[in-house]
XYZ file of C-alpha atoms in Angstrom:
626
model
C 0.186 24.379 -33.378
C 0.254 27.624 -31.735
C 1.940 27.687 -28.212
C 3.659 23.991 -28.918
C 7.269 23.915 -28.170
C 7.714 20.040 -28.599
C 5.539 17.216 -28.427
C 7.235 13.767 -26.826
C 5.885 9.771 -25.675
C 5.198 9.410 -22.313
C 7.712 7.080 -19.860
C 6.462 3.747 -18.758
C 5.845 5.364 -15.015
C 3.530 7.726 -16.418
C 1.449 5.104 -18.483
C 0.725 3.508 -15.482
C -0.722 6.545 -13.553
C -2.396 7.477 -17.007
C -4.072 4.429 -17.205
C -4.948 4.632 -13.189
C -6.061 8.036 -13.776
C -8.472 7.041 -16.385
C -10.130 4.369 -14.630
C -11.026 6.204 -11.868
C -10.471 9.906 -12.906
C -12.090 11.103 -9.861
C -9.538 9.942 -6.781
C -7.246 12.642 -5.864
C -4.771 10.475 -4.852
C -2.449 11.810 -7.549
C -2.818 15.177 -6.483
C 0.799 16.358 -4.637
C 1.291 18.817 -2.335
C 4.404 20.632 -0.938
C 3.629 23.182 1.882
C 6.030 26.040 3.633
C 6.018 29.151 5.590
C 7.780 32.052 5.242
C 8.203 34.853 8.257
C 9.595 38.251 7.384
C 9.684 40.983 4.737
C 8.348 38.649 2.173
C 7.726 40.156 -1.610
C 5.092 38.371 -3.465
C 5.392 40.368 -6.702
C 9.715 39.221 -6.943
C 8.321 35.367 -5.668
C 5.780 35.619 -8.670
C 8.501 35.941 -10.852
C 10.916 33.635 -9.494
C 8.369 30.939 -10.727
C 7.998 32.309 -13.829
C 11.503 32.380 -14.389
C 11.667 28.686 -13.503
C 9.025 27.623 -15.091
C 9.914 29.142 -18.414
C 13.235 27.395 -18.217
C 11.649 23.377 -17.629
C 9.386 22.411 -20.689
C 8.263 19.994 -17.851
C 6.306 22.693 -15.762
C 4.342 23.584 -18.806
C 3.263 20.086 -20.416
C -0.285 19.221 -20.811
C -1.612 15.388 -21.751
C -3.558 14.024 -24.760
C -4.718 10.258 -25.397
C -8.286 10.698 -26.704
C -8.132 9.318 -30.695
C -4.713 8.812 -30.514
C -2.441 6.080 -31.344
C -0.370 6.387 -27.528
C -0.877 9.357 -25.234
C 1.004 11.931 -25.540
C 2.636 14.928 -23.585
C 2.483 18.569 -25.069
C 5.273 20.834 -24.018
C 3.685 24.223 -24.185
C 5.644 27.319 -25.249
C 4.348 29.000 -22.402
C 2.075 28.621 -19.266
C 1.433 30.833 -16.071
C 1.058 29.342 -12.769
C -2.179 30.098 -11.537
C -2.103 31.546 -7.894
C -4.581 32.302 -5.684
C -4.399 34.342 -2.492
C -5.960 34.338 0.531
C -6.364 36.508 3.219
C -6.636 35.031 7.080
C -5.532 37.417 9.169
C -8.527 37.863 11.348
C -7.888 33.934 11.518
C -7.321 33.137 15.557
C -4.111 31.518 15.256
C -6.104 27.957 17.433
C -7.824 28.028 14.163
C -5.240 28.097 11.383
C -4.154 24.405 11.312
C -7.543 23.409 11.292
C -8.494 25.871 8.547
C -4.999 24.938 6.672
C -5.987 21.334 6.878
C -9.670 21.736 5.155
C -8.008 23.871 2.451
C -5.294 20.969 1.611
C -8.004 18.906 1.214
C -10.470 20.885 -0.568
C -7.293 21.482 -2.997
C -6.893 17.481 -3.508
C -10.540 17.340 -4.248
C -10.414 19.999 -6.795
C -7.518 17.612 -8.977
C -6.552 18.637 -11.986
C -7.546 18.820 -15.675
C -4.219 17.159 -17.025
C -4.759 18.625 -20.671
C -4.282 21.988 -19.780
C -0.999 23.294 -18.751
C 0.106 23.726 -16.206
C -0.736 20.436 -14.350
C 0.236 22.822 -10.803
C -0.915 25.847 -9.145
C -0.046 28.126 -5.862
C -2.181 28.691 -3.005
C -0.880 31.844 -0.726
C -2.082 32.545 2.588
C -1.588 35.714 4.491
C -1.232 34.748 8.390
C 0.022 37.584 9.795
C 0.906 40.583 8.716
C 4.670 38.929 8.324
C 3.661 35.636 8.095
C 2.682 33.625 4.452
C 1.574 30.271 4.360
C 1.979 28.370 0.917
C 0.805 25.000 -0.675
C 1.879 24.199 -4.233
C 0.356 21.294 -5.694
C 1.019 19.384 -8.698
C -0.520 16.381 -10.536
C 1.755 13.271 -10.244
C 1.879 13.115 -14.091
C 4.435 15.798 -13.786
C 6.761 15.462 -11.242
C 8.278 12.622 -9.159
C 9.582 13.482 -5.435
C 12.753 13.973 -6.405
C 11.979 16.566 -9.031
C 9.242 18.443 -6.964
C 12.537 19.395 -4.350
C 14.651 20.074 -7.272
C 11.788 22.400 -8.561
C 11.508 24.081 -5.422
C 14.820 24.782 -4.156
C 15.513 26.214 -7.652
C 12.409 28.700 -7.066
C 13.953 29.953 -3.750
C 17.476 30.185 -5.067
C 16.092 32.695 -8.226
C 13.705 34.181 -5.048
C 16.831 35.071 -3.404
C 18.704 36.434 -6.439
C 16.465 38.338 -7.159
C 15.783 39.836 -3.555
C 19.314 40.913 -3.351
C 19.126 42.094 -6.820
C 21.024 39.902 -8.499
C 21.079 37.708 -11.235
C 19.617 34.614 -10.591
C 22.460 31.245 -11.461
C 20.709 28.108 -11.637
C 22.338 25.495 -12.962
C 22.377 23.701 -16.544
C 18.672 22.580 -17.511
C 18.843 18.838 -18.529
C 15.423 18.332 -20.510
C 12.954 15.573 -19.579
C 13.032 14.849 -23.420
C 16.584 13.901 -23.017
C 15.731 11.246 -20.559
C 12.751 9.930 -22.791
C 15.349 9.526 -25.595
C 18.017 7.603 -23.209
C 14.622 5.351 -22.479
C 14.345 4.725 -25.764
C 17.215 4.332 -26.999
C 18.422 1.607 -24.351
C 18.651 -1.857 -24.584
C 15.642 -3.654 -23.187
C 15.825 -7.295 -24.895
C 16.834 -8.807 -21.329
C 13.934 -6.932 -18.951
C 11.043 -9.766 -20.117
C 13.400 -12.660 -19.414
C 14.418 -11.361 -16.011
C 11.120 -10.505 -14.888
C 9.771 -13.660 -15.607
C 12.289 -15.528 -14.063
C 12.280 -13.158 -11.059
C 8.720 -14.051 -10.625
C 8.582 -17.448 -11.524
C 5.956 -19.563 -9.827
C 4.397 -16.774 -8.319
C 0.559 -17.344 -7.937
C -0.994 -14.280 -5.603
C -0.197 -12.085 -3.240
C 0.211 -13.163 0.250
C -2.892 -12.412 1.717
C -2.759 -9.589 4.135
C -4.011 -11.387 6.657
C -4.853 -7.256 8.497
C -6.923 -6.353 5.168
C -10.763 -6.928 4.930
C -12.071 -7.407 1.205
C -12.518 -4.375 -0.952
C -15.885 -2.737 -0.031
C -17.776 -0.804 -2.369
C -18.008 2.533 -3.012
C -17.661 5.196 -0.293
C -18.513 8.705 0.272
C -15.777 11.351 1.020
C -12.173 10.154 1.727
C -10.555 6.879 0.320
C -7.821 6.531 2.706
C -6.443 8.201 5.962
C -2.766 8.398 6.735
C -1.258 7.686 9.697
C 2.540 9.572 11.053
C 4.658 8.517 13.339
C 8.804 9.125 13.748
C 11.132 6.440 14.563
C 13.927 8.678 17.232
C 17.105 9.402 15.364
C 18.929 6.738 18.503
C 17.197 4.136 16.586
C 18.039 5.388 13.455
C 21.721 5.521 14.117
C 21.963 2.131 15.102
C 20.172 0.607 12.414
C 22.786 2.471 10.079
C 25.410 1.700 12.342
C 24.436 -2.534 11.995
C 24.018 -1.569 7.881
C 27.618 -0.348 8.053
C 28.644 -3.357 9.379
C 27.232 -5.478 7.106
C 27.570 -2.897 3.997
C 23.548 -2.797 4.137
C 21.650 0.480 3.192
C 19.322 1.798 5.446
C 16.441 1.146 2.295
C 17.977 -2.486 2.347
C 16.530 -3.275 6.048
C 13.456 -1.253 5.782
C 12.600 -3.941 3.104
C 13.607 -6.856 4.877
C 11.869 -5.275 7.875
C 8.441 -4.955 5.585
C 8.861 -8.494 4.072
C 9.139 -10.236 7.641
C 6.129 -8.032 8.701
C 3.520 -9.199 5.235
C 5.465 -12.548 5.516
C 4.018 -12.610 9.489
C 0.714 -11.599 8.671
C -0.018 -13.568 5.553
C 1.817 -17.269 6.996
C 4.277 -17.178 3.858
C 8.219 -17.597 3.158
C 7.757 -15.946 -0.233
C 6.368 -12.417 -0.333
C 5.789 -9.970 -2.764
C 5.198 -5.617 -2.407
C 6.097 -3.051 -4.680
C 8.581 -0.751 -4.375
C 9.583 2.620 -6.060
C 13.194 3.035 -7.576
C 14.544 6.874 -8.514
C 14.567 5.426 -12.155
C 17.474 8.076 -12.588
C 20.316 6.628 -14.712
C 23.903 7.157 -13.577
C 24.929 6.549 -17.230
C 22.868 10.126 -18.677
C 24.392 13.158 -17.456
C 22.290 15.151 -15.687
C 19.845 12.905 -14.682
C 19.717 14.185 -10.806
C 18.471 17.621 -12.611
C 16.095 16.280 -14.526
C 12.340 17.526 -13.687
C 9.587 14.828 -14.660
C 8.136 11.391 -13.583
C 11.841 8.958 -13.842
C 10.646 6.756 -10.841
C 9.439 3.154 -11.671
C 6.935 0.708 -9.680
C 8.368 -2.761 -9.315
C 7.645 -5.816 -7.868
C 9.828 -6.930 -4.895
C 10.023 -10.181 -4.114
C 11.429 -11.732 -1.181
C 11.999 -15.212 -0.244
C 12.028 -15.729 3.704
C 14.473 -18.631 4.715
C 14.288 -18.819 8.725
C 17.122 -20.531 9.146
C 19.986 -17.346 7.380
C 21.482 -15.394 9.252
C 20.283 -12.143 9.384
C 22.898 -10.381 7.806
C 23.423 -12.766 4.730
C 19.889 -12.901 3.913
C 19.744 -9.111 4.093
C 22.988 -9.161 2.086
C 20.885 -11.169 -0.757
C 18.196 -9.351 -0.628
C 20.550 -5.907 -1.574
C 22.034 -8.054 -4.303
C 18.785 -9.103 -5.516
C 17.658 -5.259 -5.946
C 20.580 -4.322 -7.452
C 20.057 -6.725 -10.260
C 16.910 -5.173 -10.872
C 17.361 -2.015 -10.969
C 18.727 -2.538 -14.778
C 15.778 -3.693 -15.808
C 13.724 -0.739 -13.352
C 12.540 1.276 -16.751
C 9.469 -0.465 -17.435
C 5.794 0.120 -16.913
C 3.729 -2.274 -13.761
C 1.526 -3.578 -16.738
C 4.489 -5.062 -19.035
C 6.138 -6.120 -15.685
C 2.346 -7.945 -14.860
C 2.071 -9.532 -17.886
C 5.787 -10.784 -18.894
C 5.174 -12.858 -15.035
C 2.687 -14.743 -16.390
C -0.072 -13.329 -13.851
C -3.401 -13.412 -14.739
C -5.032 -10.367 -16.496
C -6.813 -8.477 -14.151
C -5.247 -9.810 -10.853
C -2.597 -8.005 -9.158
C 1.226 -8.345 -7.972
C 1.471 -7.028 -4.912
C -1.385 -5.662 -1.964
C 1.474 -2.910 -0.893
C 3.957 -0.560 -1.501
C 7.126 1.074 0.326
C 8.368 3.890 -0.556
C 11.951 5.330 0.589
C 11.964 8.893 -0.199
C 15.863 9.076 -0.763
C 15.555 12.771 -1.778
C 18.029 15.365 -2.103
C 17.782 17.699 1.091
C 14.666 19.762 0.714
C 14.779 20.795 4.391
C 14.800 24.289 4.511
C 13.495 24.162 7.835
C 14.358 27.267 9.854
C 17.013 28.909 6.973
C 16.946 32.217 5.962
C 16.421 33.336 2.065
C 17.152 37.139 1.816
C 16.404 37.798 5.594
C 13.428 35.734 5.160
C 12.639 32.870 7.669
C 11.689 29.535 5.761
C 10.371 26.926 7.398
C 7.679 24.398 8.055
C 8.935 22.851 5.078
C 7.321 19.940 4.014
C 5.473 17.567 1.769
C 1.887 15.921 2.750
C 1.052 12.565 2.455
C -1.430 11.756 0.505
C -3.383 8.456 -0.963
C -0.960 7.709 -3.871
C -1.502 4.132 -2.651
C -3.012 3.627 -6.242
C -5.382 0.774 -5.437
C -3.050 -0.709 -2.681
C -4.188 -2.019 0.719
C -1.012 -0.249 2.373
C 1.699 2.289 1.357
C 4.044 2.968 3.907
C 6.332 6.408 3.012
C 9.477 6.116 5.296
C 11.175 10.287 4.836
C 15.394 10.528 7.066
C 14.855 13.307 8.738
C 17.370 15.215 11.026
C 15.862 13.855 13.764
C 15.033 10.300 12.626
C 12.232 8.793 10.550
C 9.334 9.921 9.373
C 6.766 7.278 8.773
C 3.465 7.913 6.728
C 1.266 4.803 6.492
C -2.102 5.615 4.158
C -4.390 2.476 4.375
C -7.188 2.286 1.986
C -10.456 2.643 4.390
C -12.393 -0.168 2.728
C -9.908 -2.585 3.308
C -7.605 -1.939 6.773
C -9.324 -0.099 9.908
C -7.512 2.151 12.490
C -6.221 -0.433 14.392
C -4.516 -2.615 11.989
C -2.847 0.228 11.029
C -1.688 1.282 14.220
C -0.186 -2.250 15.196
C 1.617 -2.268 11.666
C 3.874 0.538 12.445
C 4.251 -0.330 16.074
C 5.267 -4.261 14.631
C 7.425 -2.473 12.033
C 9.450 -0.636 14.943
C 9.348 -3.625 17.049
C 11.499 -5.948 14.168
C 13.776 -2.876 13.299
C 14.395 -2.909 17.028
C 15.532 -6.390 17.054
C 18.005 -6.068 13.745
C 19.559 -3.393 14.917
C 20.021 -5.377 18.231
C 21.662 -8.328 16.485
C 22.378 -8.861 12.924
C 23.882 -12.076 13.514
C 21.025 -13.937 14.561
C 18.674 -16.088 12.778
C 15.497 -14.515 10.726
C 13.598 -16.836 12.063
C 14.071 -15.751 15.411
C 12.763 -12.395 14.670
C 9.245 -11.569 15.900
C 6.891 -8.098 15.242
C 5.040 -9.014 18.781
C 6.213 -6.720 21.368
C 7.089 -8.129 24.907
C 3.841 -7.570 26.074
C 1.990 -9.059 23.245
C 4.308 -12.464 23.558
C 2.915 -12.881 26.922
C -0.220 -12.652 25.990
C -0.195 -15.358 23.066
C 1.692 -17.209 25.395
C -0.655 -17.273 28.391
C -3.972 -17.386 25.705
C -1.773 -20.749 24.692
C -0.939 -22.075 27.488
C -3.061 -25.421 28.431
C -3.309 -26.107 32.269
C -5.768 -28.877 31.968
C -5.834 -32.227 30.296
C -7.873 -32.151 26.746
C -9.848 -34.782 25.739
C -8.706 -36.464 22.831
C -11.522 -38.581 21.954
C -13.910 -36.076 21.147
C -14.633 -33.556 17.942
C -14.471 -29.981 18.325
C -18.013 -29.238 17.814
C -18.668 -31.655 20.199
C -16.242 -29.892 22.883
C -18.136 -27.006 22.384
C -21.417 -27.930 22.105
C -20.821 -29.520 25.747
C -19.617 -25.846 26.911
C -23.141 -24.091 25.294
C -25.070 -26.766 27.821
C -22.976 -25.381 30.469
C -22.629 -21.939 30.091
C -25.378 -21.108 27.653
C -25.903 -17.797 28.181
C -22.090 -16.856 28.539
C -20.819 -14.901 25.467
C -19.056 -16.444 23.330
C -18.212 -14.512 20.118
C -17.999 -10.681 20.060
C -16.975 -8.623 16.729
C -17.365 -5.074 16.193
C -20.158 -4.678 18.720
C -22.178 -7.699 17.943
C -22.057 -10.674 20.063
C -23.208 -14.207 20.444
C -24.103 -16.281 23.655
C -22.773 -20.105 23.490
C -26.774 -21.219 23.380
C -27.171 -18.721 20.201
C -23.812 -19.924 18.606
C -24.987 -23.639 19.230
C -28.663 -22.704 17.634
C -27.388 -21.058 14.389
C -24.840 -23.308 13.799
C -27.103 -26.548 14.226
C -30.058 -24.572 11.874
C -27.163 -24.261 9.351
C -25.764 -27.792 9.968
C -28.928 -29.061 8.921
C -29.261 -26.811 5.758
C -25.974 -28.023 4.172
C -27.362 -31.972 4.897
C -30.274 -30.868 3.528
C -28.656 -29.850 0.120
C -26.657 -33.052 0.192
C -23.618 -32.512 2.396
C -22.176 -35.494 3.647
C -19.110 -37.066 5.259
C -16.385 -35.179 4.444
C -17.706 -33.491 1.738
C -15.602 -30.212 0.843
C -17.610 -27.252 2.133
C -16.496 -23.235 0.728
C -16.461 -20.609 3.194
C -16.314 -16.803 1.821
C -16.965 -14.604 4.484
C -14.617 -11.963 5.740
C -14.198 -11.764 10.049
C -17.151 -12.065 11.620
C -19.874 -14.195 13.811
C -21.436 -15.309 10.859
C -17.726 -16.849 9.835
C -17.800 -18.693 13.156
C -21.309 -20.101 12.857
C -20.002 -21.084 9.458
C -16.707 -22.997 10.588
C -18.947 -24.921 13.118
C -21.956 -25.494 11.231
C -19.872 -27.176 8.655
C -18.374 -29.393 10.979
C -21.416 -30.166 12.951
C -22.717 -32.008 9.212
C -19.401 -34.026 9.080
C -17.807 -31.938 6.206
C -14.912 -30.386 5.323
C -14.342 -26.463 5.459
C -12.728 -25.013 2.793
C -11.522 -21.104 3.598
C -11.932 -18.578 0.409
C -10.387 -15.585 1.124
C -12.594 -12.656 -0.343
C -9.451 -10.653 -1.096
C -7.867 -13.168 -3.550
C -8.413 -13.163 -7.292
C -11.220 -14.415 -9.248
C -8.828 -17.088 -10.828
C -7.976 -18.239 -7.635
C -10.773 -18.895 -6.279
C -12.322 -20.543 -9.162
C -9.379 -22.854 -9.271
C -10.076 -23.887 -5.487
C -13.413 -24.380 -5.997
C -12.852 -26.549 -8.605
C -9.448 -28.004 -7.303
C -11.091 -29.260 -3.839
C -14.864 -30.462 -5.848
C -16.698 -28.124 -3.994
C -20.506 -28.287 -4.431
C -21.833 -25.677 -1.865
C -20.406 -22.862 -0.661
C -20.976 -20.350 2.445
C -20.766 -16.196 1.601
C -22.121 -13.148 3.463
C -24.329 -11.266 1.019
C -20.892 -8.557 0.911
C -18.881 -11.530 -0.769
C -21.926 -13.083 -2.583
C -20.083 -11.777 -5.987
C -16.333 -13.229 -4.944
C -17.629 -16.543 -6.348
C -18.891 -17.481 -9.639
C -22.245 -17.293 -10.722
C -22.524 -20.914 -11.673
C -21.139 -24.586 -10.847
C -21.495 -23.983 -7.218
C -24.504 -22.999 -4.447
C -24.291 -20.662 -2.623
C -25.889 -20.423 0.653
C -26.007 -17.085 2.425
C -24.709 -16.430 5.612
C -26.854 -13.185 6.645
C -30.212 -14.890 5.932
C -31.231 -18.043 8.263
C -33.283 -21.086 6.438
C -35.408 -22.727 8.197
C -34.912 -26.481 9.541
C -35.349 -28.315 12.252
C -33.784 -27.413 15.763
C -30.809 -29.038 16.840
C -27.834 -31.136 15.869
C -28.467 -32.999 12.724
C -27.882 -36.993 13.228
C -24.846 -38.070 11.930
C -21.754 -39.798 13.535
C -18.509 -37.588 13.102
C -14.994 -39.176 13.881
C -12.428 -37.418 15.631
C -9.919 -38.753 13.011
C -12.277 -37.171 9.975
C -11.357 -34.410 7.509
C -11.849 -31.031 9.553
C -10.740 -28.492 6.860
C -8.656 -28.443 3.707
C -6.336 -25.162 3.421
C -4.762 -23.611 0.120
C -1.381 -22.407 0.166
C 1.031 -21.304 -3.384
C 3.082 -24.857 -4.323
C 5.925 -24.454 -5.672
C 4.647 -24.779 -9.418
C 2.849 -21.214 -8.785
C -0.369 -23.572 -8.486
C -2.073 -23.523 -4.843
C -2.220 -26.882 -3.171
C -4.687 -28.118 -0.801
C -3.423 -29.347 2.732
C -5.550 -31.942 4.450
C -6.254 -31.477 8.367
C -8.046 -33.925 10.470
């Protein structure tokens, strides 16, 4: 018990990145960094002690973590630690160089994580620039310190740096224990959190799909997830605040409504679901903004898109639906998951925004003891934790700061690029007019909108006594070797299109696929997905789209909803369905069968395709198209 100052439970935030953490204790995603510069007469020796002043004053700074044959983890409060600090010297560095060189070393810091039962969980990289230049990163392990308490932590560092520059005592304020807030947490009342929970998510069946995201890949060398930064100009900012004024909205308020009409555009729903991170700070405990540790909470937010509000009011419910919630903030994602009724295993939400309301850790250009700080900032990192998308939105001086990390198995550059520029577009637009109708909001740009428009826009009469296999099979004899489908550098001519999808025509009648029969169709975008749509439709059946990305549940309860018998999967989605009760035919391997069409009368007015969407009993229903 030597070196143990206290020993306390851990808060429901920090189960949940426990838990994370030990089911994939290699991804550095919880791995924080905070990076500055200071220019001058800086003293290392009088810096080195300004942390170990503050970290001897925050049990939090020197708490390790325990779980292994224990009851419930545990957090150790350590009666003393020393932050390790390394320094390096780049001074024959060309200064083209040092970004580059400061980038590799962030990252070779994320990679090297941390061992979170040995305190302390944070350590202090210096790097000598110039002869009056220092370059810093500090990085801590999320299990210690939230965003808020990370700029607390550091502005108290360079207020004790200054003190003791000029000689003087060092004043911080009061310290407020994170074992104070751990007894408010459980001491309050929680009897009411499971009952609102599962009545805020009533009838909630899966996550919107993405509709941007491709299925979870496997494995992958190297990085997990790239972030991408852009600002939103401080004109645009104003006048967003400047319609939230009006309407007594917060700036967080129509960021979320913004997000929600974005997933709710993507995915074709009216009810969406992302998660979003509250300060989890308590007005009610005094002290609480001082507080260093993990207070935050992940929580689902759902929002229910009616087209026909007004802006403003629906915006105006949507702020008086998180305010409800935010009593009943202080519990972990898992007890959250499972009071909804959602099935073990699945998942809530595909993404998460984040409004770093901090207080204001810009010390930018300002002077401590004749010493210039700046470059002041924190890096973005993957703390998507398993989400497609987690978009960081940080009010700057001179507007927005937007850091969008996608998870490189499941969204590509692009997507991620059109996501922000969408974002900007429908912030645009309520700033513009708060009045109007949410349906009348759109993410497409001008420019896009014409495009649709003109792809759209029919200038000749269309046959209406023909199929659609038929329509095309007419093109292929016309234009045969005129391409017809092209996805990430593969393409296929109408005649090849026409030949794969007959060959696979025939397989499915050849395994007993008739009229109308209910056909499954796993495959993520693609040619093969295209030969699959018309191949299923050239033997008279019925396609049935399975979205790779959903559940296990869910798709078991479509197969088995809509009778399916046969389904269609590339061998990268062979595993989405189950093992047994339906075959599976493979999309990357061609059978062989006869050439051409197999024959077989197919009416216009037959069953083209049956589509699942969440009923309103939380149970997806099957819509019929002919």
């Amino acid at each position: 018990m030597e070196n143990i100052e206290n020993i306390l439970p851990l808060s429901p935030m920090q189960r949940d990145i426990l838990l994370r953490h030990l089911g994939a204790p290699g991804l550095e995603e919880y791995t924080e960094q905070v990076c500055w510069t200071i220019r001058g007469a800086y003293r290392p020796g009088v810096f080195a002690r300004a942390w170990e002043q503050t970290v001897a004053r925050h049990p939090t700074l020197r708490t390790a973590f325990f779980w292994e044959g224990l009851d419930r983890p545990l957090q150790v409060v350590h009666g003393q630690a020393e932050l390790p600090t390394e320094r390096l010297d780049w001074r024959g560095v060309p200064r083209e160089e040092l970004d580059g060189r400061m980038e590799a070393l962030l990252a070779a810091d994320r990679r090297l994580g941390f061992r979170i039962d040995a305190a302390p969980l944070m350590r202090l990289t210096e790097v000598r620039v110039a002869d009056d230049e220092f370059r810093f990163v500090w990085s801590h392990h999320h299990l210690l310190l939230d965003g808020w308490s990370a700029t607390v932590c550091i502005r108290e560092v360079f207020g004790t740096y200054e003190a003791l520059c000029r000689d003087e005592a060092p004043r911080p304020g009061p310290v407020r224990p994170y074992a104070a807030y751990l007894a408010w947490l459980e001491g309050r009342d929680s009897a009411g959190d499971e009952r609102f929970w599962h009545g805020a998510l009533a009838e909630l069946d899966d996550p919107a799909p993405l509709g941007i995201a491709r299925a979870a890949g496997g494995a992958r060398g190297g990085e997990r997830y790239a972030v991408h930064t852009t600002v939103f100009p401080a004109e645009l900012v104003e006048r967003l605040r400047g319609a939230g004024r009006r309407g007594q909205l917060t700036l967080n308020t129509l960021l979320q409504g913004a997000w929600a009409l974005l997933l709710g555009h993507y995915g074709g729903a009216r009810d969406v679901v992302f998660g979003g991170i509250t300060s989890g700070r308590p007005v009610e405990l005094p002290g609480a903004e001082s507080i260093l540790g993990v207070c935050v909470a992940e929580v689902p937010v759902r929002v229910r898109i009616d087209p026909d509000a007004p802006l403003g009011e629906w915006l105006a419910g949507l702020q008086a639906a998180q305010a409800e919630a935010r009593a009943h903030e202080y519990c972990s994602l898992a007890e959250i998951q499972e009071w909804s009724g959602a099935a073990p295993g699945g998942r809530l939400f595909d993404t998460l925004l984040v409004f770093q309301n901090l207080p204001d850790a810009q010390l930018g250009a300002a002077e401590v003891a004749g010493q210039e700080v700046a470059d002041f900032r924190r890096v973005p990192t993957g703390g998507g934790l398993g989400h497609a998308l987690l978009l960081e939105v940080v009010p700057r001086r001179d507007g927005l700061v937007l850091n969008l990390t996608r998870d490189l198995d499941r969204v590509d550059a692009g997507a991620a690029g059109r996501v922000l520029e969408h974002l900007r577009t429908l912030l645009e637009a309520m700033a513009a007019d708060p009045a109007r109708p949410v349906g009348e909001l759109s993410p497409l740009s001008v420019a896009e909108r014409a495009r649709v428009l003109a792809a759209g826009r029919a200038e000749r009469e269309y046959p209406a006594d023909g199929c659609i296999h038929e329509r095309f099979a007419a093109r292929a004899a016309r234009a045969p070797d005129t391409v017809a489908v092209t996805y990430e550098g593969e393409s296929l001519t109408y005649a090849e299109l026409d030949r794969r999808s007959d060959r696979l025509a025939r397989v499915l009648r050849a395994r007993g696929v008739g009229s109308e029969a209910r056909v499954g169709v796993c495959a993520e975008r693609s040619a093969e997905l295209v030969v699959a749509l018309l191949g299923v439709l050239k033997a008279g059946a019925a396609y049935v789209p399975l979205d790779p990305a959903y559940p296990a549940e869910r798709l078991a309860y479509v197969l088995e909803d809509a009778g399916i018998g046969v389904a269609l999967a590339q061998e990268r989605t062979r595993d989405r369905l189950p093992a047994a009760g339906v075959e599976v035919v493979s999309l990357d391997r061609e059978e062989d069968a006869p050439a051409g069409p197999p024959a077989m009368a197919v009416r216009p007015e037959g069953l083209a395709y049956v589509i699942y969407t969440s009923g309103s009993t939380g149970r997806p229903k099957g819509v019929m198209v002919e």
